[in-house]
XYZ file of C-alpha atoms in Angstrom:
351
model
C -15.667 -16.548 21.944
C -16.109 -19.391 24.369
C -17.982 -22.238 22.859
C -17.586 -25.475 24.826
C -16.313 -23.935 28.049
C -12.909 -24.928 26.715
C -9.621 -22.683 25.807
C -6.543 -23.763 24.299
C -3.924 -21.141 25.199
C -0.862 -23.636 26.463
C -1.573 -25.565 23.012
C 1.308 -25.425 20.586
C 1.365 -24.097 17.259
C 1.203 -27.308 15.478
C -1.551 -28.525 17.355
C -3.936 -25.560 15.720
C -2.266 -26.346 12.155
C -3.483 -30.159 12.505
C -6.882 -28.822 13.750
C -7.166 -27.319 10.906
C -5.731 -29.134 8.248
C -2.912 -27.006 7.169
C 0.681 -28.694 6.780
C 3.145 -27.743 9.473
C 6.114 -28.816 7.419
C 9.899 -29.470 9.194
C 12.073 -29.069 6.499
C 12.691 -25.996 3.780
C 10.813 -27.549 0.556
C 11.489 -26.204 -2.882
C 8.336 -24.418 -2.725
C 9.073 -22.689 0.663
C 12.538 -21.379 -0.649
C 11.000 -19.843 -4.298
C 8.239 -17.810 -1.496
C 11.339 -16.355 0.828
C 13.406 -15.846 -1.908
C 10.747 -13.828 -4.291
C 9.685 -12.521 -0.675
C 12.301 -10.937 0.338
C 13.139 -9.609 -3.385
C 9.672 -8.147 -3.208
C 10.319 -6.431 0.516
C 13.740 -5.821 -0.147
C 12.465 -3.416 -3.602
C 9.411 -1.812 -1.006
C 11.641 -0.899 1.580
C 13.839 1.271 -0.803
C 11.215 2.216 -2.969
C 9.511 3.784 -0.707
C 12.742 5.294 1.840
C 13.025 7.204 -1.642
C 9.315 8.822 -1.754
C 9.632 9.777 1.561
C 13.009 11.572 1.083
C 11.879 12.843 -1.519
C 8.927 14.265 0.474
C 11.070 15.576 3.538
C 13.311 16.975 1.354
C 11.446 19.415 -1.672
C 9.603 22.014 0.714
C 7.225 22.044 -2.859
C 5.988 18.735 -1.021
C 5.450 20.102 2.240
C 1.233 20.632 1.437
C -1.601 18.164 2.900
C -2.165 16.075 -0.262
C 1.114 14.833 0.089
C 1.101 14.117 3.364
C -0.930 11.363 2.547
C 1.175 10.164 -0.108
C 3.922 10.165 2.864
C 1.578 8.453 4.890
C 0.716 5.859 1.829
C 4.455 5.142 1.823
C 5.273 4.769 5.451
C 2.238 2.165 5.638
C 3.943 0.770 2.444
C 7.394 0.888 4.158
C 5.889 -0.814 7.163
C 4.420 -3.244 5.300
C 7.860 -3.748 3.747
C 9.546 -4.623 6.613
C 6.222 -6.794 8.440
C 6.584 -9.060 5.330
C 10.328 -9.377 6.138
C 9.632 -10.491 9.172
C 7.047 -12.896 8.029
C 9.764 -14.298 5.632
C 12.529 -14.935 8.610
C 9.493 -16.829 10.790
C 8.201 -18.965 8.127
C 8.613 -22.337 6.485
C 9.994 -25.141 9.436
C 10.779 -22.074 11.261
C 6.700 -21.692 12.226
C 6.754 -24.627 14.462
C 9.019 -22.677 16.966
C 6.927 -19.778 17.114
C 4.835 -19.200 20.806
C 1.091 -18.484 20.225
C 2.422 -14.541 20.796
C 5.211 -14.343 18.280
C 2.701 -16.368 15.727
C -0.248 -13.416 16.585
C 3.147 -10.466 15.795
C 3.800 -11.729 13.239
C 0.021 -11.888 11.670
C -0.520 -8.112 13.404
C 2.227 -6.389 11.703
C 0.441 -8.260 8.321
C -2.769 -6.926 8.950
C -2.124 -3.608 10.558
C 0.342 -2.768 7.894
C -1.836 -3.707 4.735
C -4.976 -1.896 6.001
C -3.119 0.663 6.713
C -1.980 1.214 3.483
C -5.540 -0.137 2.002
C -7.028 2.459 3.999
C -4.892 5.785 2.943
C -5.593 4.632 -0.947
C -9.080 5.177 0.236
C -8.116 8.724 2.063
C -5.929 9.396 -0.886
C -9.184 9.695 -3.519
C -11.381 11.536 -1.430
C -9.083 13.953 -0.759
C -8.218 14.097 -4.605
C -12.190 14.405 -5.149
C -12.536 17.386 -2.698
C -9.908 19.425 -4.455
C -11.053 18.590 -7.984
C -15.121 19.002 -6.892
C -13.624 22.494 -5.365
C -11.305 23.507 -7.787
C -8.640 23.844 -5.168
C -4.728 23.733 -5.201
C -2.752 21.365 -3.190
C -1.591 24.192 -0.292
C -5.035 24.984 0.215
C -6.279 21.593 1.611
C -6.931 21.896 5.389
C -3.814 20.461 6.940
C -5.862 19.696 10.105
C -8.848 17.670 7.734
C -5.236 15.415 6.423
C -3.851 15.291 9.792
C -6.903 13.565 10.855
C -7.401 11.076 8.104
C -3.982 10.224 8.651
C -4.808 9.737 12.448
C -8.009 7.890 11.542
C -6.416 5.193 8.806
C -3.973 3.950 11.845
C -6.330 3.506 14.595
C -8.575 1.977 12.631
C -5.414 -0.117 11.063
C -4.142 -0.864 14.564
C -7.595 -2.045 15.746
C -8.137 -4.419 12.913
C -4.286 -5.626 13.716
C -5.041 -6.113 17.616
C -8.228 -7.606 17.568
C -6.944 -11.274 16.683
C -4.961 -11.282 19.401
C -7.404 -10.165 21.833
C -10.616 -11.353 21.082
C -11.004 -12.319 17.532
C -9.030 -15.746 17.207
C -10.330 -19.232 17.529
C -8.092 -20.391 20.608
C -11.732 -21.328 22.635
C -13.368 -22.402 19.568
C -11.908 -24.617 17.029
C -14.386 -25.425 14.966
C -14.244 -21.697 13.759
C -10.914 -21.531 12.572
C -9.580 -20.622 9.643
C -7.382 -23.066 6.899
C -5.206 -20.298 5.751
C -5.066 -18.573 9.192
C -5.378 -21.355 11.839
C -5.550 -19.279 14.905
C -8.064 -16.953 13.671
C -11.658 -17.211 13.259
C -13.026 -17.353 9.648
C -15.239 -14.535 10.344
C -12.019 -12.016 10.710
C -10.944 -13.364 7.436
C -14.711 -12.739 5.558
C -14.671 -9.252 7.138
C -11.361 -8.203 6.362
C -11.625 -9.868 2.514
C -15.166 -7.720 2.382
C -13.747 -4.377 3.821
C -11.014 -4.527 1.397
C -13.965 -4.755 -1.340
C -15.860 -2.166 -0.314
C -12.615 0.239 -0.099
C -12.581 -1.098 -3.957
C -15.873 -0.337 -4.627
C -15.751 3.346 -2.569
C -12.511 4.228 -5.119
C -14.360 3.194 -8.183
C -17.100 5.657 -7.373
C -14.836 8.550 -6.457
C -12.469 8.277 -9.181
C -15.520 7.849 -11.657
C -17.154 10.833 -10.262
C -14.108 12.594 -10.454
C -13.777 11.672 -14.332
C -17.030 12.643 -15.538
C -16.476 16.218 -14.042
C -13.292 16.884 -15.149
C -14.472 15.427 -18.862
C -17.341 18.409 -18.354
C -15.285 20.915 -17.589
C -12.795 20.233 -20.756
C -15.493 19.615 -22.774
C -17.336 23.080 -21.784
C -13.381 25.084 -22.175
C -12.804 23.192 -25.518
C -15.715 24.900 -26.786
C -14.107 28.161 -26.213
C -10.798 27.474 -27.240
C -11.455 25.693 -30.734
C -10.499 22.326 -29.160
C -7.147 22.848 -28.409
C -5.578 19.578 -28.373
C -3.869 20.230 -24.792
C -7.504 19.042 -23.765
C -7.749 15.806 -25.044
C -4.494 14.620 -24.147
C -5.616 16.303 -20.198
C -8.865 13.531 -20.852
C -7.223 10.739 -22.161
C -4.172 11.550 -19.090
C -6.791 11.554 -16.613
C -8.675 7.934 -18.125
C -5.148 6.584 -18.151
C -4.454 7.526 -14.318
C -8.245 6.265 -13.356
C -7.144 2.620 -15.255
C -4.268 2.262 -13.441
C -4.960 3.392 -10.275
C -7.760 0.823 -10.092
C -6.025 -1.926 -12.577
C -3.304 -1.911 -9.884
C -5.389 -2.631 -6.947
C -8.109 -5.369 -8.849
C -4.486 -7.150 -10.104
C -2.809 -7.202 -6.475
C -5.538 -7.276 -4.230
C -8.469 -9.097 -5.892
C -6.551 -12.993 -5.981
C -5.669 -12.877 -1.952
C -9.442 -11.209 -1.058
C -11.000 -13.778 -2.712
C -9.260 -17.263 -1.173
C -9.714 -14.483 2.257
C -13.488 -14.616 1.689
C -13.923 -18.306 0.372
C -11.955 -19.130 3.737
C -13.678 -17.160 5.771
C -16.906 -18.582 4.472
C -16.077 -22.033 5.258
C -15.426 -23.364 1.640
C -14.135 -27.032 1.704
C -14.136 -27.938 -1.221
C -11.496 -25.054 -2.400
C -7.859 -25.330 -2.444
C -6.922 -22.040 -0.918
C -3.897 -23.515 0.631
C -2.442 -24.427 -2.919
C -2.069 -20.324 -3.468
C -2.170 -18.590 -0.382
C 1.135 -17.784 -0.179
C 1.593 -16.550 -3.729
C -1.305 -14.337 -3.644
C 0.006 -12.810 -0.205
C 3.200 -12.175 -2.125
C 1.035 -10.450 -4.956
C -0.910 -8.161 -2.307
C 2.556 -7.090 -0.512
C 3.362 -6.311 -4.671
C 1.286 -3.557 -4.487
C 3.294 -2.172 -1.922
C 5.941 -1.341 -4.665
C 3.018 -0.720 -7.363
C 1.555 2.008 -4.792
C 4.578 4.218 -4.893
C 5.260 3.952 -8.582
C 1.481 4.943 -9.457
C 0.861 7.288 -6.817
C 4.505 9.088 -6.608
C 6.673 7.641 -9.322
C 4.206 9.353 -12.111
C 4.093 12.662 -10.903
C 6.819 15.015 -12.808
C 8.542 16.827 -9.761
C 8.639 14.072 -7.739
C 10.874 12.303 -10.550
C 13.239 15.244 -10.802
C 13.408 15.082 -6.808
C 13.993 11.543 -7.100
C 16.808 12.125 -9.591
C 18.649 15.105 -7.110
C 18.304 12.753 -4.563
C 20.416 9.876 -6.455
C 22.927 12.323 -8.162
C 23.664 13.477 -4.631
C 24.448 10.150 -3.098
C 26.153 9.390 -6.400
C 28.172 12.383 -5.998
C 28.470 11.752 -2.331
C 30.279 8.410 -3.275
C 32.505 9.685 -6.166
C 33.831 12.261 -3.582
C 35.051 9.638 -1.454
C 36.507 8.060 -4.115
C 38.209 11.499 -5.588
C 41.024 13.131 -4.658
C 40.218 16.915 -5.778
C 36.804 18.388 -4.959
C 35.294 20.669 -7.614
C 32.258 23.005 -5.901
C 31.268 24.884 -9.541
C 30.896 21.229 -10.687
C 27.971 20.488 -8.559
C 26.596 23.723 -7.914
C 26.427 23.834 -12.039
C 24.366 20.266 -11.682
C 21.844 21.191 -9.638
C 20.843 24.835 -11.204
C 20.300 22.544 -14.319
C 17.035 21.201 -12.234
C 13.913 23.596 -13.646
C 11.127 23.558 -11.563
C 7.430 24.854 -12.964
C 7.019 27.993 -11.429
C 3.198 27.994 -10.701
C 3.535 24.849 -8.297
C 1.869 21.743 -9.614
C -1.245 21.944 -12.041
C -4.426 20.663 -10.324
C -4.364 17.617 -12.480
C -1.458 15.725 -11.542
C -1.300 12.100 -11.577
C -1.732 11.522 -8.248
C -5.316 12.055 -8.772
């Protein structure tokens, strides 16, 4: 990326943040502490959030099928972004000045690799969902070794977008291509990233519509022989109201910080991206939470696992607390739990 013959590798941090225009402040303002403090709130809620779907996951063997796999995969990429937005959050503010080229390119990496990570199993997540709708399959019947390899495929391709500032795709040798928002990297990684994340957009809308019109088809076609039960028009308006906020979710998290991404990355002057950048980064780690509510939080049996899994650290605590232990207590709690005894319906709402 060597423009004038000229690298800037021994150059501090500030000297890239004058270059381009971005304020290097060296003091906490009021604005920096309201971004830390709803930061870590925000990263704080992901981390636990999701600690709890994958529990949940480890622990019901009803879980232990490829499909959710991938929901354990969505929320260890959500988990991971979690704790790469902490980190952002103790190295930012006056605290950016003091970071080495190499801690400021970490702490950017774990960003990136984390959030396309998770971007890209949201992706994995629907076509899987569209194979075993289009195939009228169950959940246990997915080929573990297809998943495995998605799985494989969203974090190399998440690690390679994450490395490649640091290695090649940066402006450190030519500084009239850096970014405002990102002043060490060129604004051509920001207009690709901000356009990948659109066209993961764009590939769910087409799945999840596809998948809508057939399953409206197939009601449509057993209502006829069933004298329009009205089990089947709650299943189609279930299955619109999963589709809305599956993609609501992502356009109201994701669509703010792609855009200011993309009118960086395209060399806008004349707009303000600085004035929101930070708030909009908050919004997109948001969907870090959002993710494991729509995607894990909605689905019946993961709720009841959910529940097993807080009565038993609640009863784990009250034990320590007690003085007598009861066994017919808690064995009479948890045979309360009913399970569905055909394993989970094809249309769940994890889509």
């Amino acid at each position: 990326m060597v423009t004038m013959g000229q690298c800037y590798y021994n150059e501090t941090i500030g000297f890239f943040y004058n270059n381009s225009g971005k304020e290097l402040s060296s003091h906490w303002r009021p604005k920096d502490v309201v971004v830390v403090a709803l930061g870590l709130t925000v990263s704080v809620l992901v981390l636990l959030t999701n600690l709890l779907v994958i529990a949940a996951i480890a622990s019901n063997r009803r879980f232990h099928q490829p499909i959710y796999y991938l929901l354990g995969n969505l929320a260890a990429a959500d988990l991971f972004a979690g704790v790469a937005y902490l980190f952002l959050m103790f190295h930012t503010g006056p605290r950016t000045a003091r970071l080495s080229l190499q801690g400021w390119f970490l702490r950017q990496g774990l960003l990136d690799t984390s959030l396309t990570a998770s971007v890209a199993t949201l992706l994995a997540i629907a076509v899987e969902r569209h194979r075993s709708v289009m195939a009228v399959q169950l959940h246990s019947r997915l080929p573990r070794g297809r998943v495995i390899m998605l799985i494989v495929g969203v974090w190399v391709a998440a690690l390679g977008l994450g490395l490649l500032p640091a290695r090649s795709w940066h402006c450190l040798c030519a500084l009239d291509r850096c970014s405002r928002m990102a002043p060490l990297l060129s604004r051509s990684y920001l207009a690709v990233w901000a356009l990948s994340s659109l066209l993961v957009f764009l590939l769910m809308v087409a799945v999840y519509t596809r998948i809508f019109f057939y399953v409206r088809r197939r009601v449509q076609r057993m209502a006829e022989h069933v004298s329009c039960h009205p089990r089947y028009r709650e299943t189609t308006l279930s299955l619109v109201k999963t589709v809305v906020i599956i993609l609501g979710a992502f356009v109201i998290c994701w669509t703010p910080g792609q855009v200011v991404l993309l009118l960086d990355g395209l060399g806008c002057k004349s707009c303000n991206v600085l004035a929101v950048e930070k708030y909009f980064l908050l919004l997109a780690e948001a969907n870090s939470l959002v993710n494991a509510v729509v995607y894990s939080c909605r689905d019946a049996e993961m709720r009841r696992t959910f529940r097993r899994l807080l009565c038993c650290l609640c009863l784990r605590q009250s034990d320590h607390k007690s003085v007598r232990y009861t066994p017919s207590t808690q064995t009479g709690t948890s045979t309360r739990i009913m399970l569905p005894e055909n394993g989970h319906p094809l249309m769940d709402s994890t889509l």
